[in-house]
Coordinates of C-alpha atoms and ligand atoms in Angstrom, one line a residue:
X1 CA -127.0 -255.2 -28.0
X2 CA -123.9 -253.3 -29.1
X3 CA -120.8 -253.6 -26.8
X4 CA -118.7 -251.1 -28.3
X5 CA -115.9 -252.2 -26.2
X6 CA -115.9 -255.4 -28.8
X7 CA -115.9 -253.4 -31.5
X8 CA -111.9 -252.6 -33.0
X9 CA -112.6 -250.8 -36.2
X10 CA -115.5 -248.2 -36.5
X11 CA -114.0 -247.5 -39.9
X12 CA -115.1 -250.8 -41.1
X13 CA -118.4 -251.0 -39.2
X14 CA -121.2 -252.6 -41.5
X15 CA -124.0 -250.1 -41.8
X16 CA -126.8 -252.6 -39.8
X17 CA -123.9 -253.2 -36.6
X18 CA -123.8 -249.0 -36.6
X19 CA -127.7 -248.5 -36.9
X20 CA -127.8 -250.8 -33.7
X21 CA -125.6 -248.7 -32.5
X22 CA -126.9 -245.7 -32.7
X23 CA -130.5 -246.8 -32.0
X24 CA -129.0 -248.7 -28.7
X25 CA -126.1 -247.5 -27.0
X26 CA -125.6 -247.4 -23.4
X27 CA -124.1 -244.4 -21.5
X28 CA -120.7 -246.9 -21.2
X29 CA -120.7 -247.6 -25.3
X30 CA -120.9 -243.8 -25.2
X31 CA -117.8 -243.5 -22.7
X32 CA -116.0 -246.1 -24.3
X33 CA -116.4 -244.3 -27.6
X34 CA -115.3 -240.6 -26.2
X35 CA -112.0 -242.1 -24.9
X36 CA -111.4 -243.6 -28.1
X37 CA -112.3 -240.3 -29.9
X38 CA -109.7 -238.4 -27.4
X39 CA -107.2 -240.9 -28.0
X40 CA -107.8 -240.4 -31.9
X41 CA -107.6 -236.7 -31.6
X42 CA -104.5 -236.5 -29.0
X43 CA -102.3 -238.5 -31.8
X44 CA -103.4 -236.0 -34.6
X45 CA -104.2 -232.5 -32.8
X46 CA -102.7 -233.1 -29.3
X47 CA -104.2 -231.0 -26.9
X48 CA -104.9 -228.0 -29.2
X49 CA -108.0 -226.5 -29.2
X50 CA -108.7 -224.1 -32.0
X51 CA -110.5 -220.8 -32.2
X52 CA -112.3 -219.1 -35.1
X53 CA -113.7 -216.0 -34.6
X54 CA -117.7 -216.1 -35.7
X55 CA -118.7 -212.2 -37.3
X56 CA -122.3 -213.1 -38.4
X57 CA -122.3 -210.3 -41.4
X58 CA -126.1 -210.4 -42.5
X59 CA -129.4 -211.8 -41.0
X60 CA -131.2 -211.2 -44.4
X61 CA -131.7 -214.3 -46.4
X62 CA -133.6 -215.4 -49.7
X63 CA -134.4 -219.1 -48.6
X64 CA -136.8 -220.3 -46.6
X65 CA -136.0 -223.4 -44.8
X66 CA -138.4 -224.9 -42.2
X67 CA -136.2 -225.0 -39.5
X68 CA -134.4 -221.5 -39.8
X69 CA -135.4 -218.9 -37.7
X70 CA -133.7 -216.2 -40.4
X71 CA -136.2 -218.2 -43.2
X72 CA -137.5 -215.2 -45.3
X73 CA -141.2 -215.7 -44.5
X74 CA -140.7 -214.8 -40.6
X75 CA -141.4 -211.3 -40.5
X76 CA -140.5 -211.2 -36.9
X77 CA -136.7 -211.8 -37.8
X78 CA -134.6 -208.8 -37.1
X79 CA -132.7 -208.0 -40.1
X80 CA -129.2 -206.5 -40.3
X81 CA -126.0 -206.2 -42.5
X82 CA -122.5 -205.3 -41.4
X83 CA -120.9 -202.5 -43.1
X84 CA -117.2 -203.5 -44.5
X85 CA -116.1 -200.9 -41.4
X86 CA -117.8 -203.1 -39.3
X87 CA -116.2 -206.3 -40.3
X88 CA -112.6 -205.5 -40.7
X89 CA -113.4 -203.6 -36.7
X90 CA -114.7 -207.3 -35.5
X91 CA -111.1 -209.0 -37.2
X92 CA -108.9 -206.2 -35.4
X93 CA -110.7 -206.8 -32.1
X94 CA -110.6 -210.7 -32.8
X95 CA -107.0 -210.2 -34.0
X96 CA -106.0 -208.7 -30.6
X97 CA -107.5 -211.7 -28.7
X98 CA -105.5 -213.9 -29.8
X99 CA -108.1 -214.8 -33.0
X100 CA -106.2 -216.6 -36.5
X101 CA -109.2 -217.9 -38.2
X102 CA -112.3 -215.4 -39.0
X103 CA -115.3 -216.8 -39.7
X104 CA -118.0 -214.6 -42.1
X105 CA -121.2 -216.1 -41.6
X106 CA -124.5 -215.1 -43.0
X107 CA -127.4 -215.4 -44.6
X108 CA -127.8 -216.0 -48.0
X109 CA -128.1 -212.1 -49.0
X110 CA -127.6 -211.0 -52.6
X111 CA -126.6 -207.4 -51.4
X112 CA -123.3 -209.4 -50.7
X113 CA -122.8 -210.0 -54.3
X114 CA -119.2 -211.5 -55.5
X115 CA -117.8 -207.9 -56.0
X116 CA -118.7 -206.4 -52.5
X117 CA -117.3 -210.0 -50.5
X118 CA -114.5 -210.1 -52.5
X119 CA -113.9 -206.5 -51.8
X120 CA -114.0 -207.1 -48.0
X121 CA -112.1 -210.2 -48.3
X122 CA -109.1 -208.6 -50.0
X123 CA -109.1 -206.4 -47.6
X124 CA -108.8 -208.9 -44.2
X125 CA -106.4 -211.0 -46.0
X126 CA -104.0 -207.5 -46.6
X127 CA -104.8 -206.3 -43.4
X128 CA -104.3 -210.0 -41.3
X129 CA -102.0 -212.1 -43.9
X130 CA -101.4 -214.8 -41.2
X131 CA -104.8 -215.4 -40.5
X132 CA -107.1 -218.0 -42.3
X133 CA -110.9 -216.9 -43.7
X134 CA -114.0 -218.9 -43.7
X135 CA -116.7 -218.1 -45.4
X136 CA -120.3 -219.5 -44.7
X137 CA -122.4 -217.7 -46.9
X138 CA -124.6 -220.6 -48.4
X139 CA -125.1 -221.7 -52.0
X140 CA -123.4 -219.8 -54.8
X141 CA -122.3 -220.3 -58.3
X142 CA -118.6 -221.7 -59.2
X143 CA -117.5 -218.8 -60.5
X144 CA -118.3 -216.9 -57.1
X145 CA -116.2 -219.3 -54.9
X146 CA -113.6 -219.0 -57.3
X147 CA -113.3 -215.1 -57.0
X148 CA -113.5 -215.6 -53.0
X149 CA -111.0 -218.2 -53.4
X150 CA -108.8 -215.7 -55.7
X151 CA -109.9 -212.7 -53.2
X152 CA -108.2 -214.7 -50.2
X153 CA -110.6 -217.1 -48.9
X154 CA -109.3 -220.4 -47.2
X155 CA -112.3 -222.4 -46.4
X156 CA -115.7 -222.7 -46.7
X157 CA -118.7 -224.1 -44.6
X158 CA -121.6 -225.5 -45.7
X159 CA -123.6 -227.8 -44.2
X160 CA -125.0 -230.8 -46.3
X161 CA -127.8 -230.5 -43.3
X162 CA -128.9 -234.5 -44.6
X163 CA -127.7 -236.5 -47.0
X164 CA -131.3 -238.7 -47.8
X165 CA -132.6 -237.0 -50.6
X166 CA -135.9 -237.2 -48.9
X167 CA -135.5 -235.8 -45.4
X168 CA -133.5 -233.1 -47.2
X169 CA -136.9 -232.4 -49.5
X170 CA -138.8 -232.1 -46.3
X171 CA -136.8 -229.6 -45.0
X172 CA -136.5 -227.2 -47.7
X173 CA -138.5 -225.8 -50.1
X174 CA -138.6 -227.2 -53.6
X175 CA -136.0 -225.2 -54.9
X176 CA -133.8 -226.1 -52.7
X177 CA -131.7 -229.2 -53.8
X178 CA -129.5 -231.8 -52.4
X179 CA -128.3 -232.4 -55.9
X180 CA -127.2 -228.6 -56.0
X181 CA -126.1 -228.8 -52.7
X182 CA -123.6 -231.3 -53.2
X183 CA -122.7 -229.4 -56.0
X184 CA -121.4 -226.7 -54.5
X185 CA -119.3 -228.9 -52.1
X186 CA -117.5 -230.2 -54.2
X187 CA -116.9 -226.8 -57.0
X188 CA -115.6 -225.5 -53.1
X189 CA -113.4 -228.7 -53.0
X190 CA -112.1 -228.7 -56.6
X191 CA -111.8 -224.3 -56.5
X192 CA -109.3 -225.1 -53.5
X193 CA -111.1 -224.4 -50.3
X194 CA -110.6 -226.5 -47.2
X195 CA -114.5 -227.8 -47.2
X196 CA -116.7 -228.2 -44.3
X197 CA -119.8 -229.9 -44.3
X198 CA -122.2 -230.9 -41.7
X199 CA -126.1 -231.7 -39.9
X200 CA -128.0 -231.5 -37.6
X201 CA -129.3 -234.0 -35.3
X202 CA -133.0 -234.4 -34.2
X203 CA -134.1 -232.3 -36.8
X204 CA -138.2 -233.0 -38.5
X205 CA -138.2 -236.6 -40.2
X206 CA -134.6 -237.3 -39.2
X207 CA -134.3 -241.2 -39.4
X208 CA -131.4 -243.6 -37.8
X209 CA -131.0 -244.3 -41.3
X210 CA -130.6 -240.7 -42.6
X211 CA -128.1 -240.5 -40.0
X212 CA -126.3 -243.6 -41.9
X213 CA -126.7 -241.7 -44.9
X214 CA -124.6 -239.0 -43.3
X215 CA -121.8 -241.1 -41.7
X216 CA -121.4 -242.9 -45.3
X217 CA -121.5 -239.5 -47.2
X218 CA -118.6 -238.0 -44.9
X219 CA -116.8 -241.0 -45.6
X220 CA -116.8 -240.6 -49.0
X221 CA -116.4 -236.9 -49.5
X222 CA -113.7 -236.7 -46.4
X223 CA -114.6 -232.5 -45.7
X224 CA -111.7 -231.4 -43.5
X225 CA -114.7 -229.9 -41.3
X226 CA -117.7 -230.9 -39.5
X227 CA -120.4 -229.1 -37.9
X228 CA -122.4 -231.1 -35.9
X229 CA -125.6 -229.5 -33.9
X230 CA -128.9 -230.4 -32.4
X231 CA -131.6 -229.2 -34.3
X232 CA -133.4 -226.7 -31.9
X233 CA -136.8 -225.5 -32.1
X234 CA -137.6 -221.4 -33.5
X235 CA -140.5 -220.5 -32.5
X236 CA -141.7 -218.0 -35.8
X237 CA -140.9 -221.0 -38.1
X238 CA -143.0 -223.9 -39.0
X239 CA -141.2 -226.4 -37.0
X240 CA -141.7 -224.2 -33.9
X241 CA -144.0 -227.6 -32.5
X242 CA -140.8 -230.0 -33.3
X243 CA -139.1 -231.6 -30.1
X244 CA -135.6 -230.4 -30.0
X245 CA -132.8 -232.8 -31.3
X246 CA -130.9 -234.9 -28.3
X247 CA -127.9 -233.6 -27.1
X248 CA -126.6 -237.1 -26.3
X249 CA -127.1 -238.3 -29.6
X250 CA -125.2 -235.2 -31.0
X251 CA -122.0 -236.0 -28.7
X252 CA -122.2 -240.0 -29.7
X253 CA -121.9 -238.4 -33.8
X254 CA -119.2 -236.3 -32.8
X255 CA -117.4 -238.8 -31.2
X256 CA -118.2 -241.9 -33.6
X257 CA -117.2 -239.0 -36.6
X258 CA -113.6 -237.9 -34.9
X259 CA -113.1 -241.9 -34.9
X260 CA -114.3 -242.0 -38.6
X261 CA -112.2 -238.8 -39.8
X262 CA -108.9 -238.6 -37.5
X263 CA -107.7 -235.3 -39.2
X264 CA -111.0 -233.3 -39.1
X265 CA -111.5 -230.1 -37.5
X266 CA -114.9 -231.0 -35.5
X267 CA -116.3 -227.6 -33.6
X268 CA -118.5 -227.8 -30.3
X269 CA -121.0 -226.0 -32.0
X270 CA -123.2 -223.3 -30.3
X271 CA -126.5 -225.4 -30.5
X272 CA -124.6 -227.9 -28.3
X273 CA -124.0 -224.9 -25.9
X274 CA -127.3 -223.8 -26.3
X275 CA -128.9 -227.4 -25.9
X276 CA -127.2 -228.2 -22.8
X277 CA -124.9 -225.5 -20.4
X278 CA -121.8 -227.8 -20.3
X279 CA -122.3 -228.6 -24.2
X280 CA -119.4 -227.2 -24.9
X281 CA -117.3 -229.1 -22.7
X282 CA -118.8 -232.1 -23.2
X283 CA -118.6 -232.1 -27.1
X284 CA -114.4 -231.3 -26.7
X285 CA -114.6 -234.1 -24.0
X286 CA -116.4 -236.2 -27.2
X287 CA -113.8 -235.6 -29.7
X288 CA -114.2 -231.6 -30.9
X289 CA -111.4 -229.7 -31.2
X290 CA -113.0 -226.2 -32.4
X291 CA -115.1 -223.3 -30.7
X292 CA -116.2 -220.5 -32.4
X293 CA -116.7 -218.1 -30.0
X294 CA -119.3 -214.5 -31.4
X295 CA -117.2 -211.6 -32.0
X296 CA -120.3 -210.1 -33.9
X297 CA -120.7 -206.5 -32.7
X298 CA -122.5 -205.6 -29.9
X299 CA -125.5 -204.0 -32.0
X300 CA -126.2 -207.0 -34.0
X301 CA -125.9 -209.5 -30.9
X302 CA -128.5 -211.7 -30.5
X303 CA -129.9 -210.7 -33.6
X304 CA -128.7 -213.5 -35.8
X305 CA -131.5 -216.0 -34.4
X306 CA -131.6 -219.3 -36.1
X307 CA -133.2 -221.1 -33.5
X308 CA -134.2 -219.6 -29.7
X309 CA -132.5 -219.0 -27.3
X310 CA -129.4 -218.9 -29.1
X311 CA -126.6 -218.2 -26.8
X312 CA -123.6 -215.4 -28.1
X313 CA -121.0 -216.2 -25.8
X314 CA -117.4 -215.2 -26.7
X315 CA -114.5 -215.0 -25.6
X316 CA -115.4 -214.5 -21.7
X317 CA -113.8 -217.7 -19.8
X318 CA -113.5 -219.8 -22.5
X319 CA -109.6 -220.5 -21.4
X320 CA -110.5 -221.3 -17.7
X321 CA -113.2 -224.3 -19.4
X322 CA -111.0 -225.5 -22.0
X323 CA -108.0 -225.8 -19.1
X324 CA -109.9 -227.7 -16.7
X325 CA -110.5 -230.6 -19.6
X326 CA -107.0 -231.1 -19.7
X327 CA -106.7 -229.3 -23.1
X328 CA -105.1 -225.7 -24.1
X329 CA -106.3 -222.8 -26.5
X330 CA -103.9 -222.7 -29.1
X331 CA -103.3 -219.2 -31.1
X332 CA -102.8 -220.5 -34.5
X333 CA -104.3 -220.8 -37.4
X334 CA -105.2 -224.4 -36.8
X335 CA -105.4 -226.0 -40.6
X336 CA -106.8 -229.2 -41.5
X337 CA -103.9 -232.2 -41.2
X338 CA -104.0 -234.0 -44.1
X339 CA -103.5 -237.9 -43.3
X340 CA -102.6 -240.4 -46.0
Ligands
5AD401 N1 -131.6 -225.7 -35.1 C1 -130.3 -226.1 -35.1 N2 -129.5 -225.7 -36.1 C2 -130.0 -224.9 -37.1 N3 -129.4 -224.5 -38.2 C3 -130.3 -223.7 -38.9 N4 -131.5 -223.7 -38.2 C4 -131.3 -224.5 -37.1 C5 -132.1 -224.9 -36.0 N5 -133.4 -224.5 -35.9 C6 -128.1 -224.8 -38.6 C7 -128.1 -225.4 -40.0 C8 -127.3 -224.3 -40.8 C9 -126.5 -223.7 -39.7 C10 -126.0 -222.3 -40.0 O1 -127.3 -223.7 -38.6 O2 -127.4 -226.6 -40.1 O3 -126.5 -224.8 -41.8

């Protein structure tokens, strides 16, 4: 049995002591992990919480993952694209709330080739200089993330989704590649971009030991973001029969992560929301310090459907939730700190 109260240094934990951790922790080893996490993220963060606003710019995509509900096979999928109109409306809105990070998320779409993004992203960066932009827009060549980069991007998301070379194969179709994954990683890295990687929990074939793979990749490549999510079930996909991921589990990675990586930005990600109604909460109360709440337009709401059920809350009494933790909304841009 683990007590994690005995253990001082999670840093230093040999892979077999964390595998029995994660394959048997209690609900305290879980407490006794979150306060730690806090603690870890009061010294480096204090009680900011940080916002990024999510504008989910196109639903189209050329892959065809198992688990994504946007896959190109499902016909079902409702497909849109945001005009450049639309997007620069959705940072002015965002702006207005309070908003300093925007977030352009999408599909991988080649109608969003390097000269229309660039294009847009000139244009945010003119129009909002203060303000940091993400881009989440998949796998692209070195080149690309250099003219973003150049254009006035700041960071980039991408999730690793596994690091086992296997799971990863059973997840994606052939041409999709760890290997080339990783690649891009670390081209965003070396171009410049503050990098964020990231996986999901639960998801088909997931292993304790691909989630070891995980926590020993993030050590390594040290992204300054995190996404962490359950894997949820879509039902037009072929994983529509897969049990969804635990949201326990999820908070426990979050947690034992923030301990792992004191300076990283770690969002409560929506599919925590989704998963369980207080997910949210619970995964700042775990050691996130990031929400992303939708500022998408109205038109395109709910149309962006990785998984069901997907819940678009923005903005709307997020203030009132992150108060009554103890912790405060802060208006800045909210940058990775870099620790020694
Ligand atoms: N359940 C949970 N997360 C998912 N993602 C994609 N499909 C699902 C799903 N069915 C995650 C992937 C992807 C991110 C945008 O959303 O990790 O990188």
């Amino acid at each position: 049995m683990t007590n994690l109260t005995r253990i001082e240094n999670l840093d230093c934990l040999p892979r077999d002591e964390m595998r029995v951790l994660l394959e048997s922790y209690t609900p305290e080893d879980a407490e006794c992990l979150f306060i730690r996490a806090r603690k870890v993220r009061e010294r480096v963060y204090g009680r900011a919480v940080y916002l990024r606003g999510l504008i989910e710019i196109s639903s189209y995509c050329k892959n065809d993952c198992y688990y994504c509900g946007l896959r190109k096979s499902n016909q079902r999928a409702q497909r849109y694209r945001l005009s450049k109109e639309e997007i620069l409306k959705c940072c002015e809105e965002g702006y207005a709330l309070g908003l300093r990070t925007f977030v352009l998320q999408g599909g991988e779409d080649s109608w969003f080739d390097d000269e229309r993004l660039c294009d847009i992203v000139h244009e945010i960066r003119r129009g909002w200089p203060d303000c940091a932009i993400t881009l989440s827009l998949g796998e692209r060549g070195r080149e690309s993330y250099a003219a973003l980069f150049e254009a006035g991007a700041n960071r980039y998301l991408l999730r690793h989704e596994t690091a086992n070379e296997k799971h990863y194969q059973s997840l994606h179709p052939e041409e999709l590649t760890l290997r080339n994954r990783l690649r891009c990683l670390r081209d965003l890295r070396e171009v410049g971009y503050q990098a964020g990687c990231g996986f999901m929990v639960g998801s088909p074939g997931q292993t304790v030991d691909c989630l070891l793979d995980d926590l020993d990749f993030l050590r390594d490549f040290r992204p300054e973001m995190v996404g962490i999510g359950p894997f949820l079930p879509h039902g037009d996909t072929p994983f529509a029969q897969e049990p969804p991921g635990s949201p326990e589990l999820t908070l426990l990675l979050l947690g034992i992560v923030r301990v792992l990586l004191p300076g990283a930005l770690l969002p409560a990600t929506t599919a925590l929301g989704t998963a369980s109604p207080d997910g949210r909460e619970r995964g700042l109360l775990a050691g996130a310090n990031v929400i992303m709440p939708n500022i998408s337009p109205a038109r395109v709401r709910g149309k962006y459907m990785i998984y069901d059920g997907k819940e678009t809350r923005g903005m709307e009494g997020l203030q009132g939730r992150v108060e009554g933790l103890g912790l405060e909304i802060t208006n800045v841009r909210g940058d990775a700190i870099e620790l020694e």
